[in-house]
Amino acid sequence: MDQSNTSKISTSTSIIPNEQSSTTFHGKGYITMGPLTAQHYEIPSKSIHGIKQELTSSTEPSTMNKEYQFKVMLLGDSGVGKTCLLIRFDNETFLTNNFHSTVGIDCRHKIVTLGNKKINLQIFDTAGQERYRSITPAYYRDAHALLLIYDITSYSSFENTSIWLNEIKEHTHNDIIIMLIGNKVDKYQRVVSREAGERLARNYQIYFLETSAKTGQNVELAFM
């Protein structure tokens, strides 16, 4: 995406928790929605499910006025749809092919509410090209959640997720939330099966989800 059009944008939306979800989680627990991006610095370490229960159930004035901040990073090869997913989530629109690939790191802010709590999502869209890979790990350290994206019509982008995951494991803390996302499920030229994605997620004990930036399928779920 062109740097001239990547100024920080702040929008607001209201998220209503659902009881059902197509999210698969292969880790230490299970939640019914996508991974609400980890814990705020004021919240003691706990499961995401516990955090979501706290955010949605507490009505004390001291917690109602807090703004929780979460840092999310989008990772994956160039062309898998990272920027398109972010724009779909942020603006509820789909980008056409008339845009430039992200250069370096792009950052956007989105204010959401969960229950009666305000949450500031700080979302970093990273470049997938090899020449920018060296700068990305520096942003891992204080991130709460990483969304690793591949294109279901590109087997090479799926194969490269193992390289990304090994790098992530090397540079991140144990409490970070990681979700593997197979994007572009609206396309008929699938070469990576859902089962293959689930199997890889199971091997690494992480979340798994399939999305479509074009139709909006599961996009909100991926970020929330």
Tab-separated table of N, CA and C in Angstrom, residues 4 10 14 28 32 48 53 88 92 94 100 109 118-119 124 126 128 132 135 145-146 158 162 182 186-187 206 213 220:
chain	number	residue	atom	x	y	z
A	4	SER	N	1.981	7.185	1.031
A	4	SER	CA	1.298	8.471	1.051
A	4	SER	C	-0.138	8.347	1.516
A	10	SER	N	-8.417	6.488	12.713
A	10	SER	CA	-9.142	6.043	13.895
A	10	SER	C	-10.618	5.979	13.577
A	14	SER	N	-18.917	-1.201	17.129
A	14	SER	CA	-19.369	-1.936	18.298
A	14	SER	C	-19.433	-3.409	17.965
A	28	LYS	N	-3.970	-24.302	24.563
A	28	LYS	CA	-4.248	-24.609	25.959
A	28	LYS	C	-5.703	-24.369	26.336
A	32	THR	N	-14.947	-18.867	22.057
A	32	THR	CA	-16.009	-18.950	21.061
A	32	THR	C	-15.897	-17.896	19.978
A	48	ILE	N	-7.217	-15.648	27.261
A	48	ILE	CA	-8.039	-14.690	26.534
A	48	ILE	C	-9.502	-14.855	26.901
A	53	GLN	N	-14.313	-12.574	29.420
A	53	GLN	CA	-15.351	-12.652	30.426
A	53	GLN	C	-15.319	-11.420	31.314
A	88	ARG	N	-10.752	-4.107	4.972
A	88	ARG	CA	-12.103	-4.655	5.136
A	88	ARG	C	-12.553	-4.512	6.587
A	92	GLU	N	-14.688	-1.546	6.154
A	92	GLU	CA	-15.751	-2.384	5.591
A	92	GLU	C	-15.837	-2.227	4.077
A	94	PHE	N	-13.602	-3.250	0.191
A	94	PHE	CA	-12.621	-4.155	-0.406
A	94	PHE	C	-11.758	-3.393	-1.392
A	100	HIS	N	-0.654	-0.156	-4.153
A	100	HIS	CA	0.718	-0.616	-4.056
A	100	HIS	C	0.891	-1.499	-2.825
A	109	HIS	N	-5.174	2.506	13.640
A	109	HIS	CA	-5.849	2.354	14.928
A	109	HIS	C	-7.344	2.187	14.684
A	118	LYS	N	-14.111	-0.077	26.123
A	118	LYS	CA	-13.505	0.494	24.924
A	118	LYS	C	-12.118	-0.104	24.734
A	119	ILE	N	-11.848	-0.557	23.515
A	119	ILE	CA	-10.570	-1.200	23.212
A	119	ILE	C	-9.937	-0.508	22.014
A	124	PHE	N	-0.703	-3.371	12.983
A	124	PHE	CA	0.462	-3.152	12.131
A	124	PHE	C	0.387	-4.075	10.921
A	126	THR	N	2.386	-5.418	7.837
A	126	THR	CA	3.806	-5.533	7.493
A	126	THR	C	4.003	-5.930	6.037
A	128	GLY	N	5.508	-8.098	3.089
A	128	GLY	CA	5.868	-9.509	3.005
A	128	GLY	C	7.115	-9.784	2.197
A	132	TYR	N	12.264	-6.740	3.431
A	132	TYR	CA	11.776	-6.064	4.627
A	132	TYR	C	11.693	-6.995	5.837
A	135	ILE	N	13.293	-6.163	9.430
A	135	ILE	CA	12.785	-5.144	10.348
A	135	ILE	C	11.561	-5.620	11.118
A	145	ALA	N	-0.858	-9.984	19.701
A	145	ALA	CA	-1.386	-11.006	18.797
A	145	ALA	C	-0.757	-10.871	17.420
A	146	LEU	N	-0.523	-12.011	16.786
A	146	LEU	CA	0.015	-12.063	15.433
A	146	LEU	C	-0.954	-12.836	14.550
A	158	PHE	N	1.589	-20.805	1.610
A	158	PHE	CA	1.275	-21.705	2.722
A	158	PHE	C	2.539	-22.385	3.241
A	162	SER	N	5.516	-21.903	7.645
A	162	SER	CA	6.375	-22.616	8.595
A	162	SER	C	7.631	-21.803	8.896
A	182	GLY	N	-6.102	-18.631	6.509
A	182	GLY	CA	-6.140	-18.908	5.079
A	182	GLY	C	-7.086	-17.928	4.415
A	186	ASP	N	-13.043	-16.945	-1.166
A	186	ASP	CA	-14.039	-16.661	-2.199
A	186	ASP	C	-13.597	-17.168	-3.569
A	187	LYS	N	-12.321	-17.503	-3.720
A	187	LYS	CA	-11.803	-17.955	-5.013
A	187	LYS	C	-11.982	-19.465	-5.183
A	206	ILE	N	-1.777	-23.387	17.676
A	206	ILE	CA	-2.251	-22.022	17.473
A	206	ILE	C	-3.674	-22.032	16.910
A	213	ALA	N	-11.329	-11.404	2.353
A	213	ALA	CA	-11.374	-9.942	2.425
A	213	ALA	C	-12.393	-9.393	1.435
A	220	GLU	N	-14.099	-9.912	10.680
A	220	GLU	CA	-14.255	-9.355	12.019
A	220	GLU	C	-13.824	-10.366	13.068
